[in-house]
XYZ file of C-alpha atoms in Angstrom:
446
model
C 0.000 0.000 0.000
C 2.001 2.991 -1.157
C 0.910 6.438 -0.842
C 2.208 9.811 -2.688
C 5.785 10.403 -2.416
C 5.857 14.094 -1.115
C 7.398 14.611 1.903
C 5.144 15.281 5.095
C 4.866 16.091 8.637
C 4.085 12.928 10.809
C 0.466 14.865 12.233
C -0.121 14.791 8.084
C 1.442 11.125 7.842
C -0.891 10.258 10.732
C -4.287 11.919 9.081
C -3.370 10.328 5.690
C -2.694 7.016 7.536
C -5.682 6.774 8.780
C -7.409 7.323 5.498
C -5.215 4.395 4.394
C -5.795 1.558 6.768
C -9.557 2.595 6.485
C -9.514 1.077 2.836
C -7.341 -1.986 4.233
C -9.060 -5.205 2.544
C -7.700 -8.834 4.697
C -4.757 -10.630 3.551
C -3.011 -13.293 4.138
C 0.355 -11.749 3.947
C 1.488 -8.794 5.644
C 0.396 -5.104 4.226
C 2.909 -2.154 4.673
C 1.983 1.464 4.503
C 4.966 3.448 3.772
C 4.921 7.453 4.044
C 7.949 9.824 3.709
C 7.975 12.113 6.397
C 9.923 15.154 7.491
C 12.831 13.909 10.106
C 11.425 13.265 13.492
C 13.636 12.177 17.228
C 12.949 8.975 17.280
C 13.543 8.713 20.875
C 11.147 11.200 21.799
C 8.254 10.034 19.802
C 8.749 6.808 21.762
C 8.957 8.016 25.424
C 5.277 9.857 24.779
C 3.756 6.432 23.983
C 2.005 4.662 26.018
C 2.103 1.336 24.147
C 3.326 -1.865 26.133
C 5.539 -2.928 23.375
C 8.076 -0.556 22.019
C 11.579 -1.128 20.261
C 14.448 1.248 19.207
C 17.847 0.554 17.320
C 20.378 2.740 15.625
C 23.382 1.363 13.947
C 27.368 2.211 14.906
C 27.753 5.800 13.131
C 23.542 6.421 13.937
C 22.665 6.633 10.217
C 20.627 4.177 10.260
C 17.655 3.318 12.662
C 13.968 2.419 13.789
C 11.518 3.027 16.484
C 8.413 1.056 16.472
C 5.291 0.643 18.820
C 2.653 -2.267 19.539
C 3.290 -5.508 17.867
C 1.292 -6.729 14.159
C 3.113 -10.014 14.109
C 4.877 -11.678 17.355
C 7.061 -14.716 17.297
C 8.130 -15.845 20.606
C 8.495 -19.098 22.746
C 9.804 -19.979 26.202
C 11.451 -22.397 25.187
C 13.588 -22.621 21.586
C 13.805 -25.504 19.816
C 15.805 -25.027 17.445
C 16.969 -21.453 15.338
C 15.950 -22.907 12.182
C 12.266 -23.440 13.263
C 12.033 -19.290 14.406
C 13.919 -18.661 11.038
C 11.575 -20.454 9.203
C 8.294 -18.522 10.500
C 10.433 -15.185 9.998
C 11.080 -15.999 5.977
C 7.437 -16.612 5.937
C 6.424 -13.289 6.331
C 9.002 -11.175 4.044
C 8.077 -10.583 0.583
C 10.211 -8.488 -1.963
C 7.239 -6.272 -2.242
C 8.198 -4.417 0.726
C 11.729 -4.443 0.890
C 11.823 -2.096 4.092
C 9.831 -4.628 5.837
C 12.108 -6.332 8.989
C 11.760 -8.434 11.919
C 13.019 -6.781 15.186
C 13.980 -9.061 18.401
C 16.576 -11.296 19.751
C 17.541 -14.879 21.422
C 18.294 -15.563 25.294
C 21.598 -16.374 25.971
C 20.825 -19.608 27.424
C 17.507 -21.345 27.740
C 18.670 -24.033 29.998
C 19.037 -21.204 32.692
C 15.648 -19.048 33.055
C 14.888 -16.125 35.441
C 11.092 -15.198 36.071
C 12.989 -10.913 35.679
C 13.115 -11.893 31.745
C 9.710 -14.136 31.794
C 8.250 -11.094 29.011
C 11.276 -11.610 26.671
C 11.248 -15.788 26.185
C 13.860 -17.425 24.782
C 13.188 -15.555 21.408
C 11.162 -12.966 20.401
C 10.496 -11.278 17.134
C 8.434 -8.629 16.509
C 6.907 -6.523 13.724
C 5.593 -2.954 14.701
C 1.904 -2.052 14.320
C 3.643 1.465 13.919
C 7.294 2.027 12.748
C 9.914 4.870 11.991
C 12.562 4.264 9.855
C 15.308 6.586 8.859
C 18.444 6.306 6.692
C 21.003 8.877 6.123
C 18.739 11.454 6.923
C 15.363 10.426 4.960
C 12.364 9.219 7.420
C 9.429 6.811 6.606
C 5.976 6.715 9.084
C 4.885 2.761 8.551
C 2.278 1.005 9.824
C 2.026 -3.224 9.230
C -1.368 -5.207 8.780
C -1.719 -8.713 8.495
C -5.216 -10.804 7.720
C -8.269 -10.008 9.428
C -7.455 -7.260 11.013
C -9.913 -5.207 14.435
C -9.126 -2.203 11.359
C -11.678 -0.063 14.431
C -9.211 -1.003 17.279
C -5.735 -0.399 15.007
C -7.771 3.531 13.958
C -8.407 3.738 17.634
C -4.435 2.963 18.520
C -3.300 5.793 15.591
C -5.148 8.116 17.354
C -3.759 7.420 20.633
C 0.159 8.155 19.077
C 1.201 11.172 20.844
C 3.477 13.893 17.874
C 5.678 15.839 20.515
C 5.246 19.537 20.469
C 8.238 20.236 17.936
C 9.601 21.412 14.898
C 10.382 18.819 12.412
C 14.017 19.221 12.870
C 13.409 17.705 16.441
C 16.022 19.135 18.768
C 15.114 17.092 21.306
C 12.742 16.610 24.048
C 13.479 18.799 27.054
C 12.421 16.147 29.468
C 14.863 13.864 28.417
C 17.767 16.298 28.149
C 19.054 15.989 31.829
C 20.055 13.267 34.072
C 18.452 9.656 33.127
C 16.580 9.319 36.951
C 15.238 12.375 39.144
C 16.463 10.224 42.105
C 19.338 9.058 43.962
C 20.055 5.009 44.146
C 18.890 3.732 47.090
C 20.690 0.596 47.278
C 23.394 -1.269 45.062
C 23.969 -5.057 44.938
C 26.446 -7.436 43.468
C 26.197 -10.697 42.264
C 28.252 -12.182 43.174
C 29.744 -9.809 45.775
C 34.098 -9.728 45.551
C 34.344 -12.581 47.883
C 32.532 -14.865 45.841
C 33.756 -13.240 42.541
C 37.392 -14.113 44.349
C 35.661 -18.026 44.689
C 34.674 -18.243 41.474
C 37.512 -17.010 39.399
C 39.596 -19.291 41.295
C 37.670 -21.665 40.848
C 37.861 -21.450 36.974
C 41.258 -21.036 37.482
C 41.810 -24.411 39.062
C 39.219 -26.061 36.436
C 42.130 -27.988 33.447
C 38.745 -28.711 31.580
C 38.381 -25.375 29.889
C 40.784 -22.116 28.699
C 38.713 -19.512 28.776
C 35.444 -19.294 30.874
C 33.253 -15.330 30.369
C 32.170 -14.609 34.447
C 29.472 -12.351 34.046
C 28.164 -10.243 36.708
C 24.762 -8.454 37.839
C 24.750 -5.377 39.327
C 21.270 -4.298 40.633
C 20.571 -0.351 41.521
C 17.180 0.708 43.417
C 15.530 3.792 43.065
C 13.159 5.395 45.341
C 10.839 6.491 42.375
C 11.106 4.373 38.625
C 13.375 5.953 36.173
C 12.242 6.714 32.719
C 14.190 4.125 30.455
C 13.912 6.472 27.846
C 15.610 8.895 28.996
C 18.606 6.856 29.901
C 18.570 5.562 26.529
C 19.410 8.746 25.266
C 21.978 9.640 27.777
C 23.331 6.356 26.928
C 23.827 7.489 23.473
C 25.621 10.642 24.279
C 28.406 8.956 26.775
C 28.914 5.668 24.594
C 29.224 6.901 20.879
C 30.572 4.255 18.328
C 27.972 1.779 19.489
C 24.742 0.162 18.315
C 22.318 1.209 21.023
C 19.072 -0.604 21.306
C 15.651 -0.893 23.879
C 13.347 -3.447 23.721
C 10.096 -2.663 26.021
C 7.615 -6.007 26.415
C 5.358 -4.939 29.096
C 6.717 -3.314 31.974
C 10.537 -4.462 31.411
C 12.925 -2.588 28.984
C 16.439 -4.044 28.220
C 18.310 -1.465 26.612
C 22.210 -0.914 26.051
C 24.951 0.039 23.850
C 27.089 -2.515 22.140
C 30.234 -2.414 20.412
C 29.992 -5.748 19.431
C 28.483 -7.363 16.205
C 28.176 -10.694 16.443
C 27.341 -11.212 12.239
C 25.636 -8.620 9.401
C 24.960 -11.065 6.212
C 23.624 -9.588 2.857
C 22.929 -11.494 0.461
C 25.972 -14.418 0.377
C 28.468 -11.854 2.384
C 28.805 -12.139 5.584
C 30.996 -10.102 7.999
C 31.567 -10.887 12.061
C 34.360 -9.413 14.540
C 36.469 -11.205 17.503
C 36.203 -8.418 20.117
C 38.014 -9.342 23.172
C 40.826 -8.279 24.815
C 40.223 -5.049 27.205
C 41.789 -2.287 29.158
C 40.655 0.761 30.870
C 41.026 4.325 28.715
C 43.792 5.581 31.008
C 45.609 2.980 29.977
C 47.507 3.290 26.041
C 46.713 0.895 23.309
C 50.522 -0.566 22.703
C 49.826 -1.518 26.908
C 46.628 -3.287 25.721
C 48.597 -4.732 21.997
C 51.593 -5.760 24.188
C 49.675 -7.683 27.022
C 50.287 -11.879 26.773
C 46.717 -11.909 28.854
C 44.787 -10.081 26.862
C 46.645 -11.315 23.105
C 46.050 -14.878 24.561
C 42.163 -14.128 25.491
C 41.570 -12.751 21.903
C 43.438 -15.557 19.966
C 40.713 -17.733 21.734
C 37.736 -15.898 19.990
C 39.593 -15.991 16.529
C 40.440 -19.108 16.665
C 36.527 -19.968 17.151
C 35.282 -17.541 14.553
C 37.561 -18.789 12.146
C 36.880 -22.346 12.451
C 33.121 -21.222 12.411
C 33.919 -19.176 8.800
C 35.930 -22.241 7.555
C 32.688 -24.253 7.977
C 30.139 -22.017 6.729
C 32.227 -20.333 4.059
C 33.247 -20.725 0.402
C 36.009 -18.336 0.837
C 36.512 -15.816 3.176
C 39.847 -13.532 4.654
C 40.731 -11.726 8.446
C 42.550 -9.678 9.567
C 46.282 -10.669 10.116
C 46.869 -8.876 13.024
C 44.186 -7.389 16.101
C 43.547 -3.959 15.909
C 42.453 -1.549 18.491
C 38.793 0.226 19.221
C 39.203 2.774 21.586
C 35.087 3.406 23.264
C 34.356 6.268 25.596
C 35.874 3.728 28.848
C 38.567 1.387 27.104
C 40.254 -0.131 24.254
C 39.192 -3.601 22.630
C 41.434 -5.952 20.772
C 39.472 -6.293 17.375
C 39.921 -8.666 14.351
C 37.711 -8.673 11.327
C 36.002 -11.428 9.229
C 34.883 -10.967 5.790
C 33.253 -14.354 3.446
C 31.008 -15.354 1.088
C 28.697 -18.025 2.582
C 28.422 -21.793 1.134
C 25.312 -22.339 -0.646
C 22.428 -23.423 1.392
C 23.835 -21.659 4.844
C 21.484 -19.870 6.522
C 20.957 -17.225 9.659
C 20.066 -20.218 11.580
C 23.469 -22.154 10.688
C 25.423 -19.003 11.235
C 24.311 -18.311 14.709
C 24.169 -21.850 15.227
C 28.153 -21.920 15.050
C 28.776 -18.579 16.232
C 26.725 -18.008 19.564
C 28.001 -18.050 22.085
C 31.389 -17.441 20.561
C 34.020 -17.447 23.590
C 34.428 -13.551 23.933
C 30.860 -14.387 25.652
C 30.915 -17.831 26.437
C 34.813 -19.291 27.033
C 36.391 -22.234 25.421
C 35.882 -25.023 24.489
C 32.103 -23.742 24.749
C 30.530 -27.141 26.157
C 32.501 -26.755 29.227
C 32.589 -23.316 29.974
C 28.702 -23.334 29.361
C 28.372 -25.933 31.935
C 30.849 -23.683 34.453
C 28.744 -20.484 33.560
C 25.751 -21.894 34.818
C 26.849 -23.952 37.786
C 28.982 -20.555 38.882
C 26.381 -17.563 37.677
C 23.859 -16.998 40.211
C 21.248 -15.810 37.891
C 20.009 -15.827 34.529
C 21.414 -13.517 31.720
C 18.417 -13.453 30.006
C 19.305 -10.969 26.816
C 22.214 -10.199 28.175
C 25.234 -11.680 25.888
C 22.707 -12.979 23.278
C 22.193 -12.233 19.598
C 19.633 -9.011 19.220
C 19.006 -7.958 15.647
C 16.914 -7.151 12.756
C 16.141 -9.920 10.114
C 14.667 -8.833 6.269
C 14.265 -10.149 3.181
C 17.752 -11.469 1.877
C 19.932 -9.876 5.507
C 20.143 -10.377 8.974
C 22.429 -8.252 11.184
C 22.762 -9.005 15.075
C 24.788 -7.817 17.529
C 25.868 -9.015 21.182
C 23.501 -7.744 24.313
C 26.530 -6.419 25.812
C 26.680 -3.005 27.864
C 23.553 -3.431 28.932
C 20.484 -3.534 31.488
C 17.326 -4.410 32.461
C 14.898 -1.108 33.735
C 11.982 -2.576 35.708
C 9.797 -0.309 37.964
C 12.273 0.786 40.315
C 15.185 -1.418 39.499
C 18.080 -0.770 36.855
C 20.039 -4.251 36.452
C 23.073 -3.823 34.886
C 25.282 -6.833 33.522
C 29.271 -7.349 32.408
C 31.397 -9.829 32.358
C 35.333 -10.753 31.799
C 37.145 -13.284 30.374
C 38.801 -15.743 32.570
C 41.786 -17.250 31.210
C 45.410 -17.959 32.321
C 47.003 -15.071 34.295
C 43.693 -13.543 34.961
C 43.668 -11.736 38.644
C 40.252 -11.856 40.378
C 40.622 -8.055 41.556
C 42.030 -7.171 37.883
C 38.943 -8.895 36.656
C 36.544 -7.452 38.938
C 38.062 -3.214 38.203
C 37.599 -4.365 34.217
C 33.689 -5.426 34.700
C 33.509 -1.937 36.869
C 34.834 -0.207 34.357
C 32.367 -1.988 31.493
C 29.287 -1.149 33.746
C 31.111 2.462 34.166
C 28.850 4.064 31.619
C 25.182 3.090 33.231
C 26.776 4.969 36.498
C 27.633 7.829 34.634
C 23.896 8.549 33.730
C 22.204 8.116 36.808
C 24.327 10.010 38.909
């Protein structure tokens, strides 16, 4: 459903809209209406909403992204089978007649280890928006998806209900959203595991000849005496972690949101690209310290060896980088090596993640064994945390790791990071480096 291609204001978008779904006749695949409207902020559109579902992404350089509210299509489970059954009901829906048209969502990191905190995300969920903006490089679309017999009085009734801030279509910005992320002090803080059982643990791992590389994670928990706006600490996330894909997924009352630097694979087409991103040091610290360190060099061999022997399997050819490079963020540098191939015919999203996740910059190595350590050690679930969160269209699929990120529920900000265990780790070493990762969440609230 396509209507004229002049540029409007999303009020006019929302009138003609309306006019639009009106004349909606039931199908069995999905209908898109596409309008080109005059740039809006994304993330102040969404924190007016009131719907329980709402989703934001924005690529590494912010060129490209979405915002989207309620839910047209869901795919979700609690438990997942296997990827290529999800993949499969994803394909189902595309069609090259709307080649804007993607799935938003993600995978649990580990299914085997639930927590009732991510009981509204499942072990996957997919989602396409009943209302959606997309922008690249600067150009803006106002969609809306339908699919067969549609309540067309209840989705009229839910347009009407969109709230279009109070601004000019350049959108500087809601005020509201400008200052700190909470209006309150924290409360409480607590670790888990505290330092004395962090000490256990990576000493533990330590003693353990079974594996070489084991990912601790840790979960920070922050209490507030009144519930801060997620939104709000989205975009103060933004501003204090640039160079990242930052992302919020609302279901209900929970919102995991974060900033990663990590993609885990972007395919298009037969291409395919992933990184091996591990290897880290705080910012006061130089990058020859970081390229010179037998700790960290060891750590990130680990993670290339496994991506490599993942792009031998999948790949028909395919070429790294020779050496690790550095990526400097706002609070450390990263050892980084790139992966470039052209896929095998008859490889899929669900083979690719199927080899990669959880690759051992999240997991450890050899990945049975540290899996089995993880959750025997971890005192709670992960949930998103760590996991492959993406976008999935017609012929590409990009997801990234749920790294640098939390959980915002009611009163309660949980925030998660983890380090890589390996030979000549320190447990107080280890413990300053996940400080340091979750460095970025403190910076906003305080």
């Amino acid at each position: 459903m396509s209507p004229k291609n002049n540029l409007l204001t999303l009020k006019e978008a929302q009138d003609q809209m309306s006019s639009l779904i009106a004349a909606y006749k039931p199908s069995r695949s999905i209908e898109r209406i596409e309008i080109k409207i005059h740039p809006v902020d994304m993330i102040s559109w969404l924190s007016l909403q009131r719907d329980e579902v709402k989703i934001y992404g924005a690529n590494q350089n912010d060129t490209v992204s979405i915002a989207g509210i309620g839910q047209a299509v869901c795919v979700t489970g609690r438990r997942l089978g296997t990827f290529k059954k999800v993949f499969k009901q994803l394909r189902s829906f595309l069609s090259p007649k709307y080649p804007y048209l993607q799935w938003y969502g993600g995978f649990c990191f580990d299914e085997r280890h639930p927590d009732a905190d991510w009981r509204e995300f499942g072990a996957y969920r997919f989602i396409l928006p009943r209302f959606e903006l997309a922008a690249q490089s600067g150009k803006m679309i106002f969609c809306c998806n339908l699919k067969g017999r549609e309540n067309i009085a209840g989705i009229l009734k839910q347009l009407n209900k969109v709230v279009i801030p109070n601004m000019d279509s350049r959108f500087r910005g809601n005020d509201m959203l400008r200052g700190r992320a909470c209006g309150n002090d924290v409360m409480k803080r607590s670790d888990n595991p505290d330092q004395k059982f962090w000490q256990r643990d990576v000493d533990s791992i330590m003693a353990d000849t079974s594996v070489k590389k084991v990912v601790l994670a840790r979960k920070t928990s922050l209490y507030f005496k009144q519930a801060p706006d997620p939104w709000a600490m989205l975009r103060q996330l933004k501003a204090v972690t640039p160079n990242s894909y930052h992302f919020a997924f609302q279901f209900k009352k929970s919102v995991f949101l974060g900033a990663s630097p990590e993609r885990l694979f972007r395919r298009y087409a037969r291409f395919i690209e992933s990184e091996a991103l591990a290897g880290t040091m705080p910012e006061q610290t130089s990058p020859e310290q970081l390229q010179s360190s037998d700790k960290n060099k060891y750590e990130h061999a680990l993670v290339v060896d496994a991506i490599n022997a993942s792009f031998k399997g999948f790949c028909k050819t395919y070429s790294r980088d020779k050496h690790p490079g550095i990526l400097t963020l706002a609070n450390g540098h990263h050892l980084i090596t790139k992966f470039q191939g052209q896929l095998k015919d008859g490889v899929n999203d669900e083979d690719i993640l199927q080899f990669l996740h959880p690759t051992p910059a999240l997991g450890g190595a050899p990945r049975k064994q540290a899996m089995a350590i993880i959750r025997k050690l971890e005192g709670f679930s992960r949930g998103w945390y760590g996991a492959p969160i993406g976008y999935v269209g017609l012929d590409w699929a990009e997801f990234v790791v749920g790294i640098r990120s939390g959980l915002a529920s009611a009163k309660k900000l949980s925030v998660f990071a983890g380090a890589g265990i390996v030979r000549g780790s320190e447990a107080a070493a280890e413990w300053d480096e996940v400080e340091n990762k979750i460095s970025n969440f403190i910076k906003i609230i305080r």
